Amino acid sequence: MRVKFIGVILAAVFCLAAVSFFGFYLWRQGQTADPFFEFAPIDSVIYVSVRDSVWPEVKTKISDLPFKEFFKQTAENEIFSRLDLSNDVLAQVKRAAFLLVPDENSQLKKVFVFEFKEAWQIPVKFREYTIFGQNFLVVAESKSVLNKIKQVKSGAMFSLSRRVQYKKNNGLFFLYLNAGNLKSYFKADNQPLNNFFVRLSDNDLFLTLKKKNGAWQFSLKGQTATGRDLSLPEPGQKPLSESLPKDFSYYFSGLTLKEIFSYLNSAEAGISDLNRQTQASFQTIYQNDLSVFINGVSTKPIDAVIFAGNKEYAPGFGLVLVMPAPSGGQIKQFEDLARIFLAQKRPAQKERRLSDKSAVIEFLAEPDNWQWAEETINNDQKIRFLSEPALAFEWAYAIKDNKIFLANSRRQLADFFAGKDLITKNLISRCGQSNSGRLIALNPQTQPPELLPYLPAGLVLLKDSGKELAGCIIDF
């Protein structure tokens, strides 16, 4: 009898545990399922979902997210002119979403979706808004975009959920970026740096953000248009740049010229044929085998540092490349290639008399018209440079610590050597990462004003960790 009683007790405990676990599972599913995808039109460029922390012991609110500039500009937006964003809206919601949706003129318009804790808390002091169900408020910058949201909810237009693979927000912040629509936006604003990023925006991006050990950390995944995960290259070696100036905009480590050329070949129609034709002409005309130079340096790791503020020289932004020092023969070949490039861009003009006494102008590429010069910067560092002001062209390089530093101006190279504000290994350590592998850093302080609301206040650091990029936000 006693054994049977114990069996009943154990069975009851097991059933209670199973019910509790199942209840917790359903609660957890409800807490992490993202309810806002069904509001987003399929042509949305950016989709952001935010929430208060799920666990009561972690008292992180939406307003605590590290996007102070976004909250500031949103509060000043005409949409919220008759409300206090913090007290009237954010304090009353548990989840919210932000969308960038193109209107009828292909202009991106902001849309905000709020899930209020109680229906009676929903304010109605808006020009363009609608309420769905009892708890959801949608506010838009334009009537046409608000109508698109209504069409999505009525089934007349597809929602973003048909395109997005990941539909959960397990943390405080989830972002989806549509690469195709972003590429169209970059192409519309034909700036040199935008053209560079057009070639990088081939994959949809998914970013999640969480707070761990007092710091903001995130992971970034990519998905191709076919729905497959973006496979990142194998992690490279340690970064070559020991320090960075505080005015840098973007930093990439662990690249190789081979990967860059391979990417350009696939991204630009005809560029592979152009490379072959260029190599053939260099060999025939100048007895300079371009393939030897490319093969000699193509697999070496490269660090690339971009300065968006330097628009003086081609290609329209500042650039510094760092790689292991090549051999003396490779350096000479590089110098010859640069002179040949200028000779072809600025051929000499000579008048010739034909047999019938008529005159013609002959264009001749004369590499000897351009010669590399040498000077000393920062008191003791020797550099070599080649300039052609008519083409806004200048390249300079220096050999230091068994590395070659190549920049698109002498001033850029001098500023790079002088700027030791940010020690690379210290940044990586503060992010809790190892000092090896590919590294990407973005400096929000040097971004265009229109991008600032969408960036955190600190430096964004990403490390390659296999099939995803993991990183953090660092105050500096």
XYZ file of C-alpha atoms in Angstrom:
476
model
C 0.000 0.000 0.000
C 2.800 2.368 0.934
C 4.671 1.555 -2.280
C 1.526 2.248 -4.314
C 1.046 5.559 -2.472
C 4.639 6.594 -3.237
C 4.052 5.626 -6.876
C 0.982 7.854 -7.022
C 2.977 10.730 -5.487
C 5.810 10.291 -8.005
C 3.347 10.105 -10.904
C 1.639 13.270 -9.685
C 4.986 15.055 -9.352
C 5.982 13.909 -12.843
C 2.681 15.108 -14.333
C 2.978 18.435 -12.529
C 6.534 18.851 -13.801
C 5.468 17.954 -17.349
C 2.561 20.408 -17.245
C 4.827 23.113 -15.806
C 7.453 22.496 -18.457
C 4.851 22.528 -21.226
C 3.345 25.706 -19.811
C 6.772 27.318 -19.620
C 7.458 26.223 -23.202
C 4.231 27.818 -24.442
C 4.956 30.981 -22.446
C 8.489 31.137 -23.819
C 7.242 30.622 -27.381
C 4.763 33.429 -26.922
C 7.420 35.708 -25.490
C 9.967 35.105 -28.259
C 7.646 34.843 -31.286
C 7.861 38.124 -33.175
C 4.323 39.475 -33.809
C 5.363 42.345 -36.078
C 6.318 40.505 -39.282
C 2.654 40.343 -40.246
C 2.593 44.157 -40.347
C 5.673 44.601 -42.569
C 5.258 44.869 -46.377
C 7.471 42.512 -48.352
C 9.411 45.435 -49.860
C 10.538 46.781 -46.474
C 14.220 47.711 -46.513
C 14.857 47.559 -42.764
C 12.862 45.751 -40.100
C 13.685 46.204 -36.408
C 11.913 44.502 -33.526
C 12.647 45.500 -29.900
C 11.295 44.436 -26.545
C 11.768 44.710 -22.814
C 13.772 41.873 -21.281
C 11.794 38.645 -20.840
C 13.314 37.663 -17.506
C 12.224 39.770 -14.512
C 15.688 39.689 -12.936
C 17.100 41.466 -16.018
C 15.502 44.898 -15.876
C 16.478 46.162 -19.335
C 13.918 48.350 -21.074
C 13.524 49.347 -24.715
C 14.715 52.844 -23.838
C 17.978 51.341 -22.482
C 19.092 50.154 -25.932
C 22.325 51.861 -27.113
C 20.670 54.010 -29.794
C 20.408 57.366 -28.044
C 20.574 59.357 -31.283
C 17.688 57.341 -32.717
C 15.535 57.936 -29.635
C 16.458 61.638 -29.672
C 15.584 62.178 -33.338
C 12.438 60.054 -33.062
C 11.237 62.152 -30.120
C 11.816 65.281 -32.243
C 10.019 63.794 -35.263
C 6.783 65.503 -36.261
C 4.997 62.175 -35.752
C 5.465 62.469 -31.981
C 5.206 66.274 -31.729
C 2.120 66.105 -29.485
C 3.474 63.347 -27.244
C 6.319 62.570 -24.919
C 7.927 59.520 -26.562
C 9.445 58.160 -23.346
C 6.497 58.619 -20.980
C 3.462 58.439 -23.268
C 4.673 55.629 -25.515
C 7.783 53.635 -24.549
C 6.861 53.404 -20.871
C 3.519 51.815 -21.817
C 4.661 49.231 -24.382
C 6.333 45.851 -23.994
C 7.279 45.352 -27.646
C 7.737 47.622 -30.654
C 8.946 47.578 -34.259
C 10.506 50.073 -36.646
C 10.325 49.777 -40.445
C 11.735 51.651 -43.412
C 9.247 51.198 -46.255
C 9.388 52.752 -49.748
C 6.464 54.981 -50.721
C 5.038 55.539 -54.208
C 8.067 57.726 -55.078
C 10.583 55.111 -53.849
C 11.400 57.319 -50.869
C 11.968 55.485 -47.586
C 9.391 56.345 -44.941
C 9.408 55.444 -41.253
C 6.783 53.200 -39.706
C 6.423 52.475 -35.983
C 4.399 49.586 -34.556
C 3.729 49.413 -30.805
C 2.211 46.627 -28.741
C 0.720 48.283 -25.672
C 0.347 46.426 -22.409
C -3.260 47.619 -22.099
C -5.580 48.838 -24.849
C -6.664 51.916 -22.858
C -3.050 53.139 -22.830
C -2.963 53.678 -26.606
C -2.624 57.396 -27.433
C -4.316 58.722 -30.578
C -2.523 62.063 -31.022
C -1.170 61.165 -34.457
C -1.875 62.288 -38.012
C -1.436 58.942 -39.797
C -2.196 55.971 -37.575
C -4.377 52.904 -37.254
C -5.138 50.402 -34.500
C -5.238 46.639 -35.037
C -6.893 44.367 -32.522
C -6.856 45.723 -29.002
C -3.174 46.331 -28.412
C -1.370 47.232 -31.657
C -0.842 50.810 -32.816
C 0.729 51.591 -36.217
C 2.053 55.102 -36.910
C 3.539 56.109 -40.282
C 5.220 59.114 -41.874
C 2.922 59.024 -44.903
C -0.619 57.981 -45.702
C 0.460 55.858 -48.677
C 2.796 53.756 -46.534
C 0.126 53.362 -43.863
C -2.204 52.083 -46.593
C 0.440 49.491 -47.522
C 0.397 48.241 -43.927
C -3.388 47.944 -44.096
C -3.114 46.009 -47.369
C -0.660 43.590 -45.741
C -3.002 43.008 -42.803
C -5.964 42.455 -45.139
C -4.036 39.966 -47.284
C -3.959 42.184 -50.385
C -0.156 42.432 -50.183
C 2.472 39.912 -49.089
C 4.151 40.435 -45.747
C 7.834 40.206 -44.960
C 7.275 36.869 -43.240
C 7.219 35.187 -46.675
C 10.845 36.202 -47.223
C 12.449 36.051 -43.782
C 13.740 32.761 -42.426
C 14.303 33.879 -38.818
C 11.084 35.006 -37.135
C 11.965 35.046 -33.444
C 13.328 37.728 -31.180
C 14.984 35.894 -28.300
C 16.789 39.018 -27.134
C 16.106 42.696 -26.773
C 16.767 43.650 -30.385
C 16.378 42.006 -33.793
C 17.190 43.612 -37.159
C 16.586 42.385 -40.689
C 18.080 44.228 -43.665
C 16.861 43.514 -47.187
C 19.936 43.597 -49.432
C 18.109 44.033 -52.728
C 16.193 47.113 -51.632
C 19.247 48.550 -49.883
C 21.264 48.154 -53.078
C 18.624 50.129 -54.983
C 18.857 52.872 -52.363
C 22.665 53.053 -52.647
C 22.519 53.162 -56.446
C 20.102 56.094 -56.370
C 22.696 58.156 -54.466
C 25.705 57.764 -56.745
C 28.553 58.448 -54.313
C 31.951 56.669 -54.595
C 31.676 55.025 -51.182
C 28.091 53.962 -51.903
C 29.278 52.228 -55.076
C 31.779 50.304 -52.944
C 29.052 49.080 -50.587
C 26.721 48.145 -53.444
C 29.145 45.300 -54.167
C 28.986 44.169 -50.525
C 25.196 44.160 -50.164
C 24.429 40.854 -51.867
C 23.044 39.117 -48.787
C 20.171 39.827 -46.446
C 21.440 40.456 -42.920
C 20.062 39.413 -39.535
C 21.371 41.017 -36.350
C 20.463 40.201 -32.757
C 21.584 42.260 -29.777
C 21.782 41.366 -26.101
C 23.405 42.650 -22.938
C 25.974 40.363 -21.353
C 28.336 41.114 -18.470
C 27.368 44.769 -18.647
C 28.254 45.114 -22.357
C 26.185 45.084 -25.520
C 26.991 42.069 -27.681
C 25.484 40.949 -30.956
C 25.637 38.313 -33.668
C 25.244 38.948 -37.386
C 24.111 36.342 -39.887
C 23.688 36.548 -43.634
C 21.198 34.838 -45.924
C 21.339 34.719 -49.710
C 18.363 35.396 -51.941
C 17.870 31.624 -52.271
C 17.393 31.309 -48.515
C 20.732 29.610 -47.863
C 22.938 30.783 -45.029
C 25.807 32.991 -46.079
C 29.045 31.039 -45.621
C 31.835 33.298 -44.486
C 35.457 32.637 -45.447
C 37.723 30.846 -43.020
C 39.073 33.131 -40.288
C 42.438 34.679 -41.135
C 45.452 35.551 -39.051
C 45.939 38.344 -36.523
C 45.217 41.901 -37.696
C 48.216 43.621 -39.289
C 47.254 47.094 -38.069
C 48.404 47.551 -34.486
C 46.485 50.815 -34.071
C 43.864 52.952 -35.794
C 43.318 56.719 -35.950
C 40.127 57.851 -34.237
C 38.791 59.371 -37.477
C 38.651 56.075 -39.412
C 35.272 55.034 -40.825
C 35.632 51.304 -41.644
C 38.310 48.736 -40.928
C 38.651 45.235 -42.406
C 41.376 42.723 -41.551
C 42.180 39.320 -43.025
C 41.245 40.142 -46.620
C 43.274 38.977 -49.619
C 43.592 40.470 -53.094
C 42.573 37.096 -54.522
C 39.247 37.245 -52.679
C 38.695 40.858 -53.726
C 39.389 40.071 -57.396
C 37.231 36.942 -57.203
C 34.367 38.941 -55.753
C 34.686 41.688 -58.363
C 34.788 39.105 -61.155
C 31.439 37.713 -60.038
C 29.896 41.079 -59.202
C 30.897 42.983 -62.352
C 29.972 41.626 -65.765
C 32.984 41.567 -68.074
C 35.589 42.487 -65.488
C 37.244 39.060 -65.743
C 37.707 39.536 -69.517
C 39.013 43.054 -68.893
C 41.613 41.709 -66.457
C 42.825 39.187 -69.026
C 43.005 41.833 -71.756
C 44.908 44.218 -69.480
C 47.440 41.550 -68.544
C 47.951 40.672 -72.218
C 48.515 44.305 -73.253
C 50.977 44.938 -70.403
C 52.980 41.888 -71.462
C 52.987 42.810 -75.178
C 53.600 46.565 -74.959
C 55.636 47.008 -71.792
C 57.140 43.538 -71.275
C 55.599 43.642 -67.810
C 53.957 40.392 -66.789
C 51.085 41.593 -64.618
C 50.141 38.037 -63.655
C 53.486 37.544 -61.876
C 52.813 40.540 -59.649
C 49.197 39.546 -58.963
C 50.082 35.931 -58.158
C 52.898 37.088 -55.883
C 50.726 39.223 -53.632
C 47.189 37.910 -54.203
C 47.144 35.434 -51.307
C 48.813 37.647 -48.719
C 46.559 38.965 -45.923
C 45.556 42.605 -46.168
C 44.130 45.120 -43.730
C 41.995 47.852 -45.308
C 41.171 51.114 -43.528
C 38.636 53.488 -45.099
C 38.273 57.175 -44.253
C 34.969 58.539 -45.569
C 35.968 62.156 -44.953
C 38.900 62.236 -47.407
C 37.350 62.984 -50.809
C 40.377 64.781 -52.284
C 41.883 61.876 -54.215
C 40.497 58.980 -56.249
C 38.471 56.868 -55.569
C 36.688 59.580 -53.544
C 37.472 58.377 -50.019
C 40.629 57.827 -47.986
C 42.173 54.364 -48.174
C 45.100 52.673 -46.422
C 46.117 49.075 -47.202
C 48.495 47.130 -44.955
C 50.125 43.854 -46.005
C 53.340 41.891 -45.429
C 56.203 43.593 -47.242
C 56.663 42.174 -50.767
C 60.052 41.500 -52.316
C 62.127 44.240 -53.896
C 61.249 42.952 -57.352
C 57.530 43.061 -56.606
C 57.808 46.632 -55.311
C 59.588 47.729 -58.507
C 56.922 46.032 -60.593
C 54.214 47.810 -58.610
C 55.905 51.167 -59.251
C 56.162 50.381 -62.972
C 52.493 49.387 -63.119
C 51.459 52.690 -61.531
C 53.527 54.668 -64.073
C 52.034 52.663 -66.947
C 48.555 53.345 -65.595
C 49.155 57.108 -65.618
C 50.765 56.951 -69.062
C 47.639 55.326 -70.461
C 45.338 57.764 -68.697
C 47.369 60.842 -69.749
C 49.043 59.964 -73.065
C 51.522 62.385 -74.625
C 50.370 64.197 -77.759
C 52.762 64.439 -80.704
C 52.147 65.889 -84.135
C 53.101 63.721 -87.099
C 53.244 64.552 -90.813
C 51.854 61.969 -93.159
C 53.160 61.294 -96.681
C 50.540 63.653 -98.124
C 51.857 66.463 -95.877
C 48.724 66.402 -93.683
C 49.168 66.589 -89.898
C 47.762 64.169 -87.327
C 47.984 64.056 -83.546
C 49.433 60.831 -82.182
C 48.708 59.791 -78.611
C 51.603 57.945 -76.992
C 51.682 56.324 -73.570
C 55.041 57.356 -72.117
C 55.561 55.848 -68.636
C 58.907 57.682 -68.296
C 56.991 60.965 -68.004
C 56.081 59.944 -64.466
C 58.624 59.125 -61.807
C 58.233 58.139 -58.193
C 59.577 60.652 -55.667
C 60.697 60.257 -52.067
C 60.181 62.360 -48.961
C 60.228 62.055 -45.175
C 57.083 62.351 -43.065
C 56.610 62.506 -39.293
C 60.320 63.398 -38.939
C 61.793 59.976 -39.674
C 59.522 57.869 -41.893
C 60.571 57.698 -45.542
C 57.813 57.283 -48.109
C 57.644 57.073 -51.890
C 54.804 58.644 -53.862
C 53.496 59.202 -57.382
C 51.082 62.039 -58.246
C 49.015 63.328 -61.137
C 46.853 66.292 -60.026
C 44.919 66.356 -63.316
C 43.500 62.924 -62.425
C 43.193 63.588 -58.674
C 45.622 60.674 -58.429
C 48.229 60.109 -55.764
C 49.564 56.905 -54.292
C 52.136 56.692 -51.537
C 53.718 53.792 -49.701
C 56.145 53.108 -46.884
C 57.939 50.012 -45.608
C 57.856 49.641 -41.831
C 58.110 46.690 -39.431
C 58.249 44.196 -42.342
C 54.949 45.541 -43.672
C 54.038 47.803 -46.566
C 51.569 50.625 -45.974
C 49.898 51.863 -49.156
C 47.618 54.930 -49.212
C 45.891 57.094 -51.782
C 47.672 60.260 -50.614
C 50.773 61.288 -48.697
C 48.659 63.156 -46.181
C 46.499 60.085 -45.569
C 49.578 57.946 -44.966
C 51.105 60.515 -42.593
C 47.847 60.825 -40.631
C 47.582 57.042 -40.376
C 51.082 56.712 -38.900
C 50.475 59.599 -36.490
C 47.089 58.354 -35.296
C 47.559 55.726 -32.591
C 44.356 56.509 -30.705
C 42.865 53.003 -30.809
C 45.030 49.948 -30.096
C 43.593 47.050 -32.092
C 44.344 44.250 -29.634
C 42.846 46.280 -26.765
C 39.599 46.737 -28.681
C 39.417 43.002 -29.369
C 40.133 42.198 -25.719
C 37.409 44.567 -24.508
C 34.998 42.738 -26.786
C 35.911 39.412 -25.160
C 37.317 37.998 -28.395
C 40.588 36.280 -29.307
C 43.258 38.248 -31.170
C 42.984 36.211 -34.378
C 40.566 35.915 -37.240
C 38.915 38.400 -39.512
C 37.928 41.678 -37.964
C 35.503 44.408 -39.028
C 35.138 47.725 -37.216
C 32.734 50.587 -37.889
C 33.116 54.038 -36.364
C 29.680 55.714 -36.026
C 31.289 59.077 -35.249
C 32.492 59.435 -38.851
C 29.313 58.344 -40.621
C 27.027 60.662 -42.641
C 24.447 62.496 -40.476
C 21.553 60.626 -42.101
C 22.980 57.302 -40.835
C 23.626 58.351 -37.217
C 20.121 57.562 -35.908
C 20.543 53.941 -37.003
C 23.928 53.394 -35.361
C 24.927 52.915 -31.715
C 27.021 55.532 -29.965
C 30.104 53.325 -29.545
C 32.516 51.670 -31.932
C 31.041 48.550 -33.550
C 33.447 45.609 -33.607
C 32.750 42.292 -35.379
C 34.772 39.079 -35.391
C 34.396 36.164 -37.796
C 33.360 33.067 -35.853
C 32.535 30.552 -38.559
C 29.113 31.010 -40.138
C 28.316 34.212 -38.296
C 29.917 37.413 -37.137
C 29.910 38.072 -33.406
C 30.745 41.422 -31.927
C 30.107 44.145 -29.426
C 29.696 47.881 -28.977
C 32.636 49.647 -27.336
C 32.645 53.121 -25.800
C 35.695 55.123 -26.833
